[in-house]
Amino acid sequence: MSDQNPYEKLGVSEDASFDEIQEARNRQLERHIGDAKTLELIEVAYDAILMDRLRMRQEGKIKVPERIRFPELRVQLSPKENSAPREQSPPWLQRVMDKPAPTDILLPGAWYLGLSAVGIFAQSPGDQVLQLILIVGTGISIYFLQRKEGKFGRAILLTLVGLIVGLILGGLLAGFLLPQINFGQLSNEQFSTILTFTLLWLISSFLR
């Protein structure tokens, strides 16, 4: 990582706009909350980019944005520019919801898909097999949640809520759906396990 220039560290191109640089910095800070060393590297990279842009501006290599040259335009445009983000979601939801990268969605999804396949296609899956893969699935959820914020207690709480809700909801839906829809030889316990894994995947991917 030491070989990367500041732009590469923030994940932006050298011709990125100031807004894009700020968004990349904020995104990286949110992603690495709790990792003091990485946060320091992000701030150092951001400061280095600002200094580089200041030097280029003094040398006349980049153009000063009109909203800086003409501040009265900024006053007129700012309500329109800022109204959309405020309407997207309330602050409490932003604190709970995560904006995961594709790998943060696909990686736990692959684990839960594999565990679901074991529960479905294992030869004569008994209660012990289902209990074992539920334990593994619970550990996976705790791991991915804890990796985001470094809050182990919160990760356990969210996982247990998902586990309990998934098993209860799965049991209720299995008794209602399975007799009406042909899912092959899928048992009530297998259906509940798969539904629980789906809920745990959503929690570990989209909550923080």
PDB file of N, CA and C in Angstrom, residues 108-122 125 129-141 190 193-194 197-198 200:
ATOM      1  N   PRO A 108     -20.390 -13.460   1.762  1.00  0.00           N
ATOM      2  CA  PRO A 108     -21.299 -14.177   2.678  1.00  0.00           C
ATOM      3  C   PRO A 108     -22.395 -14.921   1.929  1.00  0.00           C
ATOM      4  N   GLY A 109     -22.826 -14.381   0.771  1.00  0.00           N
ATOM      5  CA  GLY A 109     -23.831 -15.073  -0.020  1.00  0.00           C
ATOM      6  C   GLY A 109     -23.356 -16.435  -0.483  1.00  0.00           C
ATOM      7  N   ALA A 110     -22.076 -16.522  -0.869  1.00  0.00           N
ATOM      8  CA  ALA A 110     -21.522 -17.803  -1.307  1.00  0.00           C
ATOM      9  C   ALA A 110     -21.488 -18.801  -0.144  1.00  0.00           C
ATOM     10  N   TRP A 111     -21.145 -18.316   1.055  1.00  0.00           N
ATOM     11  CA  TRP A 111     -21.125 -19.199   2.225  1.00  0.00           C
ATOM     12  C   TRP A 111     -22.525 -19.746   2.511  1.00  0.00           C
ATOM     13  N   TYR A 112     -23.509 -18.859   2.537  1.00  0.00           N
ATOM     14  CA  TYR A 112     -24.862 -19.305   2.869  1.00  0.00           C
ATOM     15  C   TYR A 112     -25.462 -20.162   1.766  1.00  0.00           C
ATOM     16  N   LEU A 113     -25.089 -19.896   0.529  1.00  0.00           N
ATOM     17  CA  LEU A 113     -25.558 -20.745  -0.564  1.00  0.00           C
ATOM     18  C   LEU A 113     -24.993 -22.154  -0.424  1.00  0.00           C
ATOM     19  N   GLY A 114     -23.706 -22.238  -0.054  1.00  0.00           N
ATOM     20  CA  GLY A 114     -23.101 -23.548   0.144  1.00  0.00           C
ATOM     21  C   GLY A 114     -23.710 -24.305   1.310  1.00  0.00           C
ATOM     22  N   LEU A 115     -23.963 -23.592   2.405  1.00  0.00           N
ATOM     23  CA  LEU A 115     -24.579 -24.247   3.563  1.00  0.00           C
ATOM     24  C   LEU A 115     -26.002 -24.698   3.245  1.00  0.00           C
ATOM     25  N   SER A 116     -26.729 -23.885   2.470  1.00  0.00           N
ATOM     26  CA  SER A 116     -28.082 -24.281   2.075  1.00  0.00           C
ATOM     27  C   SER A 116     -28.049 -25.531   1.212  1.00  0.00           C
ATOM     28  N   ALA A 117     -27.062 -25.605   0.316  1.00  0.00           N
ATOM     29  CA  ALA A 117     -26.934 -26.791  -0.532  1.00  0.00           C
ATOM     30  C   ALA A 117     -26.650 -28.030   0.305  1.00  0.00           C
ATOM     31  N   VAL A 118     -25.814 -27.869   1.334  1.00  0.00           N
ATOM     32  CA  VAL A 118     -25.537 -29.003   2.223  1.00  0.00           C
ATOM     33  C   VAL A 118     -26.820 -29.460   2.907  1.00  0.00           C
ATOM     34  N   GLY A 119     -27.620 -28.502   3.379  1.00  0.00           N
ATOM     35  CA  GLY A 119     -28.865 -28.852   4.054  1.00  0.00           C
ATOM     36  C   GLY A 119     -29.885 -29.504   3.142  1.00  0.00           C
ATOM     37  N   ILE A 120     -29.836 -29.150   1.853  1.00  0.00           N
ATOM     38  CA  ILE A 120     -30.830 -29.701   0.920  1.00  0.00           C
ATOM     39  C   ILE A 120     -30.387 -31.040   0.349  1.00  0.00           C
ATOM     40  N   PHE A 121     -29.132 -31.114  -0.091  1.00  0.00           N
ATOM     41  CA  PHE A 121     -28.684 -32.272  -0.858  1.00  0.00           C
ATOM     42  C   PHE A 121     -27.936 -33.327  -0.042  1.00  0.00           C
ATOM     43  N   ALA A 122     -27.693 -33.047   1.241  1.00  0.00           N
ATOM     44  CA  ALA A 122     -27.026 -34.060   2.052  1.00  0.00           C
ATOM     45  C   ALA A 122     -27.909 -35.306   2.146  1.00  0.00           C
ATOM     46  N   PRO A 125     -30.545 -35.682   5.541  1.00  0.00           N
ATOM     47  CA  PRO A 125     -30.119 -34.673   6.512  1.00  0.00           C
ATOM     48  C   PRO A 125     -30.956 -34.737   7.785  1.00  0.00           C
ATOM     49  N   VAL A 129     -27.263 -32.567  11.385  1.00  0.00           N
ATOM     50  CA  VAL A 129     -26.665 -31.875  10.245  1.00  0.00           C
ATOM     51  C   VAL A 129     -27.184 -30.449  10.166  1.00  0.00           C
ATOM     52  N   LEU A 130     -28.488 -30.270  10.301  1.00  0.00           N
ATOM     53  CA  LEU A 130     -29.071 -28.939  10.230  1.00  0.00           C
ATOM     54  C   LEU A 130     -28.588 -28.066  11.381  1.00  0.00           C
ATOM     55  N   GLN A 131     -28.483 -28.631  12.562  1.00  0.00           N
ATOM     56  CA  GLN A 131     -27.976 -27.861  13.706  1.00  0.00           C
ATOM     57  C   GLN A 131     -26.534 -27.434  13.485  1.00  0.00           C
ATOM     58  N   LEU A 132     -25.745 -28.326  12.894  1.00  0.00           N
ATOM     59  CA  LEU A 132     -24.330 -28.003  12.647  1.00  0.00           C
ATOM     60  C   LEU A 132     -24.189 -26.858  11.652  1.00  0.00           C
ATOM     61  N   ILE A 133     -24.928 -26.917  10.540  1.00  0.00           N
ATOM     62  CA  ILE A 133     -24.785 -25.846   9.553  1.00  0.00           C
ATOM     63  C   ILE A 133     -25.406 -24.538  10.065  1.00  0.00           C
ATOM     64  N   LEU A 134     -26.401 -24.618  10.957  1.00  0.00           N
ATOM     65  CA  LEU A 134     -26.924 -23.395  11.573  1.00  0.00           C
ATOM     66  C   LEU A 134     -25.872 -22.735  12.464  1.00  0.00           C
ATOM     67  N   ILE A 135     -25.119 -23.569  13.182  1.00  0.00           N
ATOM     68  CA  ILE A 135     -24.034 -23.025  14.021  1.00  0.00           C
ATOM     69  C   ILE A 135     -22.991 -22.344  13.149  1.00  0.00           C
ATOM     70  N   VAL A 136     -22.623 -22.993  12.052  1.00  0.00           N
ATOM     71  CA  VAL A 136     -21.647 -22.397  11.135  1.00  0.00           C
ATOM     72  C   VAL A 136     -22.187 -21.098  10.540  1.00  0.00           C
ATOM     73  N   GLY A 137     -23.460 -21.118  10.126  1.00  0.00           N
ATOM     74  CA  GLY A 137     -24.074 -19.918   9.563  1.00  0.00           C
ATOM     75  C   GLY A 137     -24.131 -18.773  10.554  1.00  0.00           C
ATOM     76  N   THR A 138     -24.390 -19.091  11.823  1.00  0.00           N
ATOM     77  CA  THR A 138     -24.391 -18.056  12.862  1.00  0.00           C
ATOM     78  C   THR A 138     -23.009 -17.441  13.011  1.00  0.00           C
ATOM     79  N   GLY A 139     -21.984 -18.276  13.019  1.00  0.00           N
ATOM     80  CA  GLY A 139     -20.617 -17.773  13.123  1.00  0.00           C
ATOM     81  C   GLY A 139     -20.231 -16.893  11.949  1.00  0.00           C
ATOM     82  N   ILE A 140     -20.692 -17.249  10.754  1.00  0.00           N
ATOM     83  CA  ILE A 140     -20.386 -16.458   9.562  1.00  0.00           C
ATOM     84  C   ILE A 140     -21.004 -15.064   9.677  1.00  0.00           C
ATOM     85  N   SER A 141     -22.250 -15.004  10.125  1.00  0.00           N
ATOM     86  CA  SER A 141     -22.919 -13.713  10.281  1.00  0.00           C
ATOM     87  C   SER A 141     -22.192 -12.839  11.301  1.00  0.00           C
ATOM     88  N   GLN A 190     -35.698 -28.137   6.919  1.00  0.00           N
ATOM     89  CA  GLN A 190     -34.826 -27.653   5.844  1.00  0.00           C
ATOM     90  C   GLN A 190     -35.297 -26.296   5.326  1.00  0.00           C
ATOM     91  N   THR A 193     -34.373 -23.638   7.807  1.00  0.00           N
ATOM     92  CA  THR A 193     -32.936 -23.372   7.785  1.00  0.00           C
ATOM     93  C   THR A 193     -32.564 -22.480   6.609  1.00  0.00           C
ATOM     94  N   ILE A 194     -33.117 -22.769   5.431  1.00  0.00           N
ATOM     95  CA  ILE A 194     -32.804 -21.968   4.243  1.00  0.00           C
ATOM     96  C   ILE A 194     -33.307 -20.534   4.409  1.00  0.00           C
ATOM     97  N   PHE A 197     -30.989 -18.713   6.742  1.00  0.00           N
ATOM     98  CA  PHE A 197     -29.743 -18.333   6.078  1.00  0.00           C
ATOM     99  C   PHE A 197     -29.953 -17.106   5.189  1.00  0.00           C
ATOM    100  N   THR A 198     -31.103 -17.030   4.524  1.00  0.00           N
ATOM    101  CA  THR A 198     -31.400 -15.866   3.692  1.00  0.00           C
ATOM    102  C   THR A 198     -31.455 -14.599   4.534  1.00  0.00           C
ATOM    103  N   LEU A 200     -30.048 -14.137   7.544  1.00  0.00           N
ATOM    104  CA  LEU A 200     -28.711 -13.852   8.067  1.00  0.00           C
ATOM    105  C   LEU A 200     -27.824 -13.231   6.993  1.00  0.00           C
TER     106      LEU A 200
END
